[in-house]
Coordinates of C-alpha atoms and ligand atoms in Angstrom, one line a residue:
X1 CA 13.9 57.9 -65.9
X2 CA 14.0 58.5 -69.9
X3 CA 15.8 60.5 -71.3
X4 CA 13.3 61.3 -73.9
X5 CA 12.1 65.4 -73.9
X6 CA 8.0 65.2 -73.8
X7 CA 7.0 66.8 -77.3
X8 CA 3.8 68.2 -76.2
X9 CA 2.2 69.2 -73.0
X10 CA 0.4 65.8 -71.7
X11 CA -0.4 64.5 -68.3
X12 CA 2.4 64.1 -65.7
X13 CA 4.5 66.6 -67.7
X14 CA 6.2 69.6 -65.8
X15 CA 5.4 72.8 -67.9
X16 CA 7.1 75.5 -68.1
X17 CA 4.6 78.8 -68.7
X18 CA 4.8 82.4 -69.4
X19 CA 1.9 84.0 -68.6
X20 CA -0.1 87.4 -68.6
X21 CA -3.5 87.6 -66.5
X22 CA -6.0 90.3 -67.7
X23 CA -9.6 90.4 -66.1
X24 CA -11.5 93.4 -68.0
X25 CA -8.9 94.3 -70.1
X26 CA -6.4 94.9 -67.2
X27 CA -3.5 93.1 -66.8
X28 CA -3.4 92.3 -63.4
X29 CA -0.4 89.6 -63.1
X30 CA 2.2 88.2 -65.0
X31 CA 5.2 86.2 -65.8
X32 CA 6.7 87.9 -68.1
X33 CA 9.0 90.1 -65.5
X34 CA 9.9 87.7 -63.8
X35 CA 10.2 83.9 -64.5
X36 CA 7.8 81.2 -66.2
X37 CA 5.8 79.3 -63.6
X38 CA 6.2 75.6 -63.4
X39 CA 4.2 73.1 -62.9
X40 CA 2.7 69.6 -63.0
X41 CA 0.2 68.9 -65.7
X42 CA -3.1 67.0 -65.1
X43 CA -3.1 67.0 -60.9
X44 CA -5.1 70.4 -60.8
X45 CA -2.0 72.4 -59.4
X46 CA -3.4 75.7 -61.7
X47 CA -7.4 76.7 -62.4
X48 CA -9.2 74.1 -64.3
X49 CA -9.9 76.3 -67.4
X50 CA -6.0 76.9 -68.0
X51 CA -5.0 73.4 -67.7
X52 CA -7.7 71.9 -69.9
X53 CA -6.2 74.0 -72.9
X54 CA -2.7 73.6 -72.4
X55 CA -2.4 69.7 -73.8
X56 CA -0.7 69.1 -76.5
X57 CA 0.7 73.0 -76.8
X58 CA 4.4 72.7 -77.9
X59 CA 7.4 74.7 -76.4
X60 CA 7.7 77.9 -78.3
X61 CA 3.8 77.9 -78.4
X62 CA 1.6 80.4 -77.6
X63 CA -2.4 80.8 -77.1
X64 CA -5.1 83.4 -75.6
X65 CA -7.5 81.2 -73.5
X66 CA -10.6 82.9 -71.9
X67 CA -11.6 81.4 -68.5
X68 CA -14.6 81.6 -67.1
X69 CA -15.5 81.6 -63.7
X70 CA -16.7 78.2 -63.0
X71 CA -13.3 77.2 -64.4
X72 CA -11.6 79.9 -62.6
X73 CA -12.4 80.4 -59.3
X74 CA -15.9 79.9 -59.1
X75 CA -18.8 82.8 -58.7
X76 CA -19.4 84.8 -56.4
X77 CA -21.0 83.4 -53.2
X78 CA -23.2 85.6 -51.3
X79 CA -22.8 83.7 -47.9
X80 CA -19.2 84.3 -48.3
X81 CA -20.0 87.9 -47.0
X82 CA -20.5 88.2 -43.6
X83 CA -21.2 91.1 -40.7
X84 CA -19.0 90.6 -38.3
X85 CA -19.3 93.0 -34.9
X86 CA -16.6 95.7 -34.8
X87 CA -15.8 94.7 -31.1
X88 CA -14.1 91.4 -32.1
X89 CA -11.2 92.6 -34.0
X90 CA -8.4 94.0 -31.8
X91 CA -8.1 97.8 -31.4
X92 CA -4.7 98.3 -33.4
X93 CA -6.5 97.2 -36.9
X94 CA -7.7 100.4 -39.0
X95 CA -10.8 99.0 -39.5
X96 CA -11.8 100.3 -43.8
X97 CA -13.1 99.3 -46.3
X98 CA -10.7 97.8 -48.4
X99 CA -8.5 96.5 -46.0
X100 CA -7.7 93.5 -46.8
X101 CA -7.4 90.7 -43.5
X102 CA -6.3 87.3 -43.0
X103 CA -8.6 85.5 -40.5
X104 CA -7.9 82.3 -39.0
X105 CA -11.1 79.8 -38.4
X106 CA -11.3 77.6 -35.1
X107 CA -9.3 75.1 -37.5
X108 CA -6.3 77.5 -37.1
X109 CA -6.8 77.8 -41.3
X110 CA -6.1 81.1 -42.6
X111 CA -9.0 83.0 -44.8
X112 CA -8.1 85.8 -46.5
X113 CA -10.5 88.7 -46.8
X114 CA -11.5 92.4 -47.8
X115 CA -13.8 95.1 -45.7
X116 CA -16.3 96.0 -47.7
X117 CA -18.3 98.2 -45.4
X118 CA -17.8 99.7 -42.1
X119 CA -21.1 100.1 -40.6
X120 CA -21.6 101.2 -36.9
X121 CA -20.7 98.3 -35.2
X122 CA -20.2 96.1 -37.8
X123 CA -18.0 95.4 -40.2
X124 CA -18.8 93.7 -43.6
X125 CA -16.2 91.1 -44.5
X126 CA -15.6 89.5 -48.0
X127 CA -14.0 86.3 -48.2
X128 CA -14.8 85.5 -51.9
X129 CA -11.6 84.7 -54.0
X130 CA -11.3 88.2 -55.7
X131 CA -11.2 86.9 -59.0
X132 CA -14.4 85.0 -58.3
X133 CA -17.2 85.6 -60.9
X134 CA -14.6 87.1 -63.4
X135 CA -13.7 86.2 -66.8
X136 CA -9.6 85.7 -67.1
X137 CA -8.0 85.8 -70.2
X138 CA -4.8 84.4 -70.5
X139 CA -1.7 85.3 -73.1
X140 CA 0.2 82.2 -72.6
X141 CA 3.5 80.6 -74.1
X142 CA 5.3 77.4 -73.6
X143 CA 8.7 78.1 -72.7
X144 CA 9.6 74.6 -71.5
X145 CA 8.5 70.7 -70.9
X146 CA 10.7 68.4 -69.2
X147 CA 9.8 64.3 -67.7
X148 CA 8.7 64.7 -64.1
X149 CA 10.8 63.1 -61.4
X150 CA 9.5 59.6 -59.7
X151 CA 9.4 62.1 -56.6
X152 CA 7.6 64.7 -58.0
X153 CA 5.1 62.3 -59.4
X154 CA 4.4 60.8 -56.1
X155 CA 3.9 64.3 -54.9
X156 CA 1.4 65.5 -57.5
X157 CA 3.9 68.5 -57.9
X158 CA 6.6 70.0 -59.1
X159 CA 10.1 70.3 -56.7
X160 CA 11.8 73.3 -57.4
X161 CA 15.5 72.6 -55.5
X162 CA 14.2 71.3 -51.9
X163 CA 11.8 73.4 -51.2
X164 CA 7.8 72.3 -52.4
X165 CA 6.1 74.9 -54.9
X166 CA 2.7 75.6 -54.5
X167 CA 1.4 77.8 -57.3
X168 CA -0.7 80.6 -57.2
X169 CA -1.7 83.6 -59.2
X170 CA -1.0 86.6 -57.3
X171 CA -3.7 89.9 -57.4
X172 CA -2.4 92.8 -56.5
X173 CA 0.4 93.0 -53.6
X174 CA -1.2 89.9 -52.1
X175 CA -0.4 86.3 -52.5
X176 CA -3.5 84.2 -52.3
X177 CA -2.7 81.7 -49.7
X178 CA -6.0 78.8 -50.9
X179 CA -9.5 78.6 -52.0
X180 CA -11.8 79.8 -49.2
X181 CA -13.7 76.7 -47.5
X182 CA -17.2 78.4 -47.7
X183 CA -18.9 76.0 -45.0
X184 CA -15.6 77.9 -42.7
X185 CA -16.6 80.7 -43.0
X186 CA -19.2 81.1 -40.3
X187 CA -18.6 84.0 -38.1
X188 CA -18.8 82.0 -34.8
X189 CA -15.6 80.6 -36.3
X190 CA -13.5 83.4 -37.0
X191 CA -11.1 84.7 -34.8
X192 CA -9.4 87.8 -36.4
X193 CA -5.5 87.8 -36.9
X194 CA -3.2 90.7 -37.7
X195 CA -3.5 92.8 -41.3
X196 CA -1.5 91.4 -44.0
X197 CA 0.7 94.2 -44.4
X198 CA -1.2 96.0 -47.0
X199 CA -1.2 99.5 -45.4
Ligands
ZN1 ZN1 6.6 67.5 -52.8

């Protein structure tokens, strides 16, 4: 590998990012207490809108960059929100709205969600991406840019010691764990798994 320092951030590039997430005014995640993220530039590891207006930022660098939700994480789908009958989820669950659930598919993939309604016997699930249909506005800085490694290129990510790092912004308490499959979420499907800890 070269030992030359990439000047600018550029394709196959790991970034290093400082970051500050405000939807509505509200910051609702960031960096900045903790550590810069880092990543792979150009292979689609963060939201479309933030990676597009990155290149060619410099270490040191900072910039406010408004996302919108088709380069965010898309709008909101109405057939993402489905009844599901009460008698299906197991008795220990406090069933409210709010709640936020993980629910596993016949594919034994895990979709998060949030009750929006209890409703007699019915209960009113969400699985939109919470930040889907909102703006994001990003106060971002370029801490770092190093050469990927031949491994790490292969991968189409970034190694951070052994262990793989899969990026995501966090909301809340709650880690996102993926994008929500849309044609998944059928309620035939759905088998419900245990809260996410949330309570
Ligand atoms: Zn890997």
């Amino acid at each position: 590998m070269g030992e030359n320092k990439p000047m600018i951030v550029a394709d196959n590039v790991v970034v290093s990012l400082d970051y500050t997430l405000m939807v509505d005014n509200q910051v609702i995640d960031s960096s900045r207490d903790t550590e810069p993220i880092e990543f792979l530039q150009g292979y689609g590891n963060i939201i479309p809108g933030l990676e597009r207006e990155l290149y060619g930022m410099k270490p040191g660098e900072s910039k406010s960059i408004e996302v919108l939700p088709k380069d965010g994480y898309g709008e909101r789908d109405p057939e993402a929100v489905i009844d599901i009958p009460r008698i299906e989820f197991p008795e220990d669950i406090p069933l409210q709205e709010g709640l936020e659930l993980q629910m596993q598919n016949v594919d034994g993939d895990v979709l998060n969600a949030v009750i929006l309604e209890v409703n007699g016997d019915n209960v009113k699930l969400d699985f939109n991406h919470p930040l889907a249909g909102r703006s994001l506005l990003f106060d971002v800085t370029v801490v770092a840019l190093r050469e990927a490694t031949q491994e790490e290129l292969e991968h189409g990510h970034v190694h951070s010691g052994d262990e793989d790092e899969e990026f995501e912004f966090s909301y809340g308490e709650e880690e996102f764990l993926g994008d929500i499959d849309e044609d998944e979420t059928d309620e035939d499907d759905l088998l419900p798994s245990s809260p996410n800890g949330s309570l």
